Short mmCIF file of C-alpha atoms in Angstrom, two decimals:
data_model
loop_
_atom_site.label_atom_id
_atom_site.label_comp_id
_atom_site.label_asym_id
_atom_site.label_seq_id
_atom_site.Cartn_x
_atom_site.Cartn_y
_atom_site.Cartn_z
CA MET B 1 110.92 -28.05 -19.42
CA LYS B 2 111.27 -31.08 -17.14
CA SER B 3 111.02 -33.36 -20.16
CA LEU B 4 114.06 -31.64 -21.67
CA THR B 5 116.46 -32.24 -18.80
CA SER B 6 117.31 -34.27 -15.72
CA THR B 7 120.11 -34.49 -13.17
CA LYS B 8 122.70 -36.07 -15.47
CA TRP B 9 121.45 -35.39 -18.99
CA GLY B 10 119.47 -32.84 -20.90
CA LYS B 11 119.62 -29.49 -22.62
CA GLN B 12 121.94 -26.75 -21.46
CA LYS B 13 120.77 -23.89 -19.26
CA GLU B 14 120.67 -21.42 -22.15
CA THR B 15 118.34 -23.65 -24.19
CA LEU B 16 116.03 -24.14 -21.22
CA LEU B 17 115.92 -20.41 -20.54
CA THR B 18 115.06 -19.73 -24.17
CA THR B 19 112.26 -22.29 -23.89
CA TYR B 20 110.89 -20.54 -20.79
CA LYS B 21 111.12 -17.06 -22.32
CA THR B 22 109.54 -18.22 -25.57
CA ILE B 23 106.65 -20.30 -24.23
CA THR B 24 105.95 -19.63 -20.56
CA GLN B 25 106.95 -16.02 -19.94
CA PRO B 26 104.69 -14.49 -22.63
CA ILE B 27 101.71 -16.23 -21.01
CA ILE B 28 102.64 -15.00 -17.53
CA GLU B 29 103.06 -11.42 -18.76
CA TYR B 30 100.14 -11.31 -21.19
CA ALA B 31 98.58 -7.79 -21.12
CA SER B 32 100.78 -6.96 -18.11
CA THR B 33 100.96 -3.28 -19.03
CA ILE B 34 97.29 -3.11 -18.08
CA TRP B 35 97.17 -5.10 -14.86
CA ALA B 36 100.72 -4.73 -13.51
CA PRO B 37 100.17 -1.32 -11.80
CA ILE B 38 97.21 -2.65 -9.81
CA VAL B 39 98.07 -6.30 -9.27
CA SER B 40 98.11 -7.47 -5.65
CA GLU B 41 101.25 -8.88 -4.07
CA THR B 42 99.44 -12.20 -3.57
CA ASN B 43 98.67 -12.62 -7.26
CA LEU B 44 102.09 -11.39 -8.29
CA ASN B 45 103.72 -13.95 -5.99
CA LYS B 46 101.71 -16.73 -7.66
CA LEU B 47 103.23 -15.75 -11.01
CA GLN B 48 106.70 -15.36 -9.48
CA ILE B 49 106.48 -18.94 -8.18
CA ILE B 50 106.00 -20.14 -11.77
CA GLN B 51 109.09 -18.24 -12.87
CA ASN B 52 111.10 -19.54 -9.91
CA SER B 53 110.16 -23.12 -10.80
CA SER B 54 111.27 -22.60 -14.38
CA LEU B 55 114.60 -21.12 -13.29
CA ARG B 56 115.18 -24.03 -10.90
CA ILE B 57 114.68 -26.48 -13.74
CA ALA B 58 117.02 -24.50 -15.99
CA THR B 59 119.81 -24.29 -13.40
CA GLY B 60 119.23 -27.60 -11.62
CA CYS B 61 119.21 -25.88 -8.22
CA THR B 62 117.40 -27.40 -5.25
CA ARG B 63 113.96 -26.32 -4.06
CA ASP B 64 115.30 -24.43 -1.05
CA THR B 65 117.69 -22.32 -3.14
CA ASN B 66 117.39 -18.58 -2.59
CA CYS B 67 115.35 -16.89 -5.34
CA GLN B 68 117.98 -14.19 -5.78
CA HIS B 69 120.53 -16.89 -6.64
CA LEU B 70 118.22 -18.25 -9.35
CA HIS B 71 117.99 -14.82 -10.96
CA GLU B 72 121.75 -14.34 -10.74
CA GLU B 73 122.45 -17.72 -12.33
CA THR B 74 120.11 -17.00 -15.24
CA LYS B 75 120.59 -13.21 -15.53
CA THR B 76 116.82 -12.86 -15.30
CA LEU B 77 114.97 -10.00 -13.64
CA PRO B 78 112.39 -10.83 -10.98
CA LEU B 79 108.88 -10.59 -12.36
CA LYS B 80 108.08 -7.35 -10.53
CA GLU B 81 111.02 -5.52 -12.13
CA HIS B 82 110.39 -7.09 -15.53
CA LEU B 83 106.77 -5.93 -15.54
CA LYS B 84 107.84 -2.44 -14.55
CA LEU B 85 110.34 -2.44 -17.42
CA HIS B 86 107.64 -3.33 -19.96
CA SER B 87 105.24 -0.73 -18.61
CA SER B 88 107.87 2.01 -18.51
CA GLN B 89 108.98 1.36 -22.07
CA LEU B 90 105.41 1.31 -23.36
CA ARG B 91 104.66 4.61 -21.67
CA GLN B 92 107.83 6.04 -23.17
CA LYS B 93 106.85 4.89 -26.68
CA SER B 94 103.42 6.46 -26.26
CA GLN B 95 105.05 9.90 -26.00
CA LEU B 96 105.32 9.99 -29.78
CA PRO B 97 102.41 12.06 -31.18
CA ASN B 98 101.59 9.39 -33.78
CA HIS B 99 101.47 6.56 -31.24
CA PRO B 100 97.98 4.99 -30.83
CA LEU B 101 98.12 5.49 -27.03
CA HIS B 102 99.46 9.04 -27.12
CA SER B 103 96.12 10.59 -26.11
CA LEU B 104 96.18 8.64 -22.82
CA ASN B 105 99.05 10.82 -21.63
CA ILE B 106 96.64 13.74 -21.39
CA HIS B 107 95.11 13.60 -17.91
CA ASN B 108 91.50 14.70 -17.71
CA PRO B 109 89.65 14.92 -14.37
CA LYS B 110 87.60 11.78 -13.70
CA SER B 111 84.05 11.99 -12.44
CA ARG B 112 84.46 8.73 -10.56
CA TYR B 113 87.27 6.62 -9.17
CA ILE B 114 89.01 4.50 -11.79
CA ARG B 115 91.93 2.22 -11.09
CA GLN B 116 95.13 3.81 -12.22
CA THR B 117 96.95 2.74 -15.35
CA ILE B 118 100.57 3.29 -16.28
CA PHE B 119 99.51 6.68 -17.64
CA GLN B 120 98.05 7.90 -14.34
CA ASN B 121 100.33 6.10 -11.93
CA ARG B 122 103.60 7.82 -12.78
CA ASN B 123 105.18 6.49 -9.59
CA TYR B 124 104.95 2.95 -10.97
CA THR B 125 106.95 3.58 -14.14
CA THR B 126 110.42 4.95 -14.76
CA ASN B 127 109.90 8.11 -16.78
CA TYR B 128 111.93 10.38 -19.03
CA ASP B 129 109.59 13.16 -20.03
CA ASN B 130 110.17 16.33 -21.96
CA ASN B 131 108.46 19.56 -20.93
CA GLN B 132 108.26 20.68 -24.56
CA ASN B 133 106.98 17.25 -25.61
CA LEU B 134 109.56 17.21 -28.40
CA PHE B 135 110.01 13.49 -28.85
CA THR B 136 111.48 11.76 -31.87
CA GLU B 137 111.96 8.08 -32.59
CA ASN B 138 115.65 8.44 -31.77
CA THR B 139 115.05 10.06 -28.38
CA ILE B 140 112.43 7.42 -27.57
CA GLU B 141 114.88 4.62 -28.35
CA GLU B 142 117.58 6.27 -26.24
CA ASN B 143 115.16 6.70 -23.35
CA LYS B 144 114.06 3.07 -23.59
CA LYS B 145 117.70 2.01 -23.24
CA ARG B 146 118.12 4.34 -20.26
CA ILE B 147 115.00 2.89 -18.65
CA HIS B 148 116.33 -0.64 -19.13
CA SER B 149 119.70 0.29 -17.64
CA ASP B 150 118.13 2.10 -14.69
CA ILE B 151 115.81 -0.74 -13.73
CA VAL B 152 118.53 -3.39 -14.09
CA ASN B 153 121.08 -1.31 -12.14
CA ASN B 154 118.57 -0.56 -9.37
CA TYR B 155 117.90 -4.27 -9.02
CA ILE B 156 121.62 -5.09 -8.94
CA GLN B 157 122.23 -2.48 -6.24
CA SER B 158 119.36 -3.84 -4.14
CA LYS B 159 120.71 -7.40 -4.13
CA GLU B 160 122.00 -8.88 -0.90
CA PRO B 161 125.62 -10.13 -0.72
CA ASN B 162 126.32 -13.76 -1.49
CA LYS B 163 126.33 -15.63 1.83
CA ILE B 164 129.46 -17.58 0.94
CA LEU B 165 131.54 -14.68 -0.40
CA ASN B 166 129.94 -12.04 1.82
CA GLN B 167 129.83 -9.76 -1.22
CA ILE B 168 128.04 -9.50 -4.55
CA ALA B 169 128.88 -12.61 -6.56
CA PRO B 170 130.91 -12.12 -9.78
CA GLU B 171 129.52 -13.08 -13.16
CA ILE B 172 129.70 -16.72 -14.17
CA SER B 173 132.43 -17.52 -16.67
CA LYS B 174 131.31 -18.07 -20.26
CA ASN B 175 133.59 -21.12 -20.35
CA GLU B 176 131.08 -22.95 -18.19
CA GLU B 177 128.81 -23.29 -21.21
CA ASN B 178 131.21 -25.89 -22.60
CA ILE B 179 130.97 -28.38 -19.74
CA PRO B 180 128.28 -31.11 -19.45
CA ARG B 181 124.88 -30.38 -17.94
CA GLU B 182 125.56 -32.56 -14.88
CA TYR B 183 128.59 -30.53 -13.77
CA ARG B 184 126.96 -27.19 -14.52
CA ARG B 185 124.09 -28.23 -12.29
CA ILE B 186 126.46 -29.11 -9.44
CA SER B 187 128.35 -25.83 -9.90
CA ALA B 188 125.12 -23.81 -9.65
CA GLN B 189 124.19 -25.68 -6.47
CA LEU B 190 127.60 -25.16 -4.89
CA ARG B 191 127.52 -21.42 -5.61
CA ALA B 192 124.34 -21.29 -3.53
CA ASN B 193 125.75 -23.63 -0.86
CA LYS B 194 122.74 -25.88 -1.49
CA SER B 195 124.03 -29.12 -2.95
CA PRO B 196 123.32 -32.77 -1.97
CA ILE B 197 127.05 -33.49 -2.33
CA LEU B 198 127.75 -31.26 0.67
CA ILE B 199 127.83 -33.25 3.92
CA GLU B 200 126.30 -30.47 6.02
CA TYR B 201 123.46 -30.04 3.50
CA SER B 202 122.70 -33.78 3.49
CA ILE B 203 122.53 -33.79 7.31
CA ILE B 204 120.13 -30.84 7.45
CA THR B 205 117.80 -32.16 4.75
#
């Protein structure tokens, strides 16, 4: 990603984000529906650091920029929420009787301790279950959309106010996509109050 952009030239933010989501993110999240429910915070943070670095390159923000600002600038969920989204949607799809993982929804007593999966750890996933188990492909698709909306909305509600505005920051105008990379980078830095062109920032750093 660094070879595709710099401070005054390079690909636009959207192209860099697509590059990250196409090449890097699938590697980070490989088989995440298996390990996500039991991953330690330490290991999860190591993966989050990789995502943060990619988002900094895409936006051009400085190293000390708040991680929440990076996710706001790129409309990207933090890794923890994104993994939960994948796991929740997989569990929802498995409710169909003809799904290969459907049998895992039937909980049988275990003779020994086994680390919980998304099928045992119902507190990890966002669930829409049916007592009659009457699922169709249409209801599954609707529930997947509801799960996506719930997880995204919960994250938005948990965000802290922007320190400059003292409230949740509004969405970035689509018109910004038409200006050069250099000025978009400065705009992203200014929105976080972390830009080398600010006198107070230059004094501190």
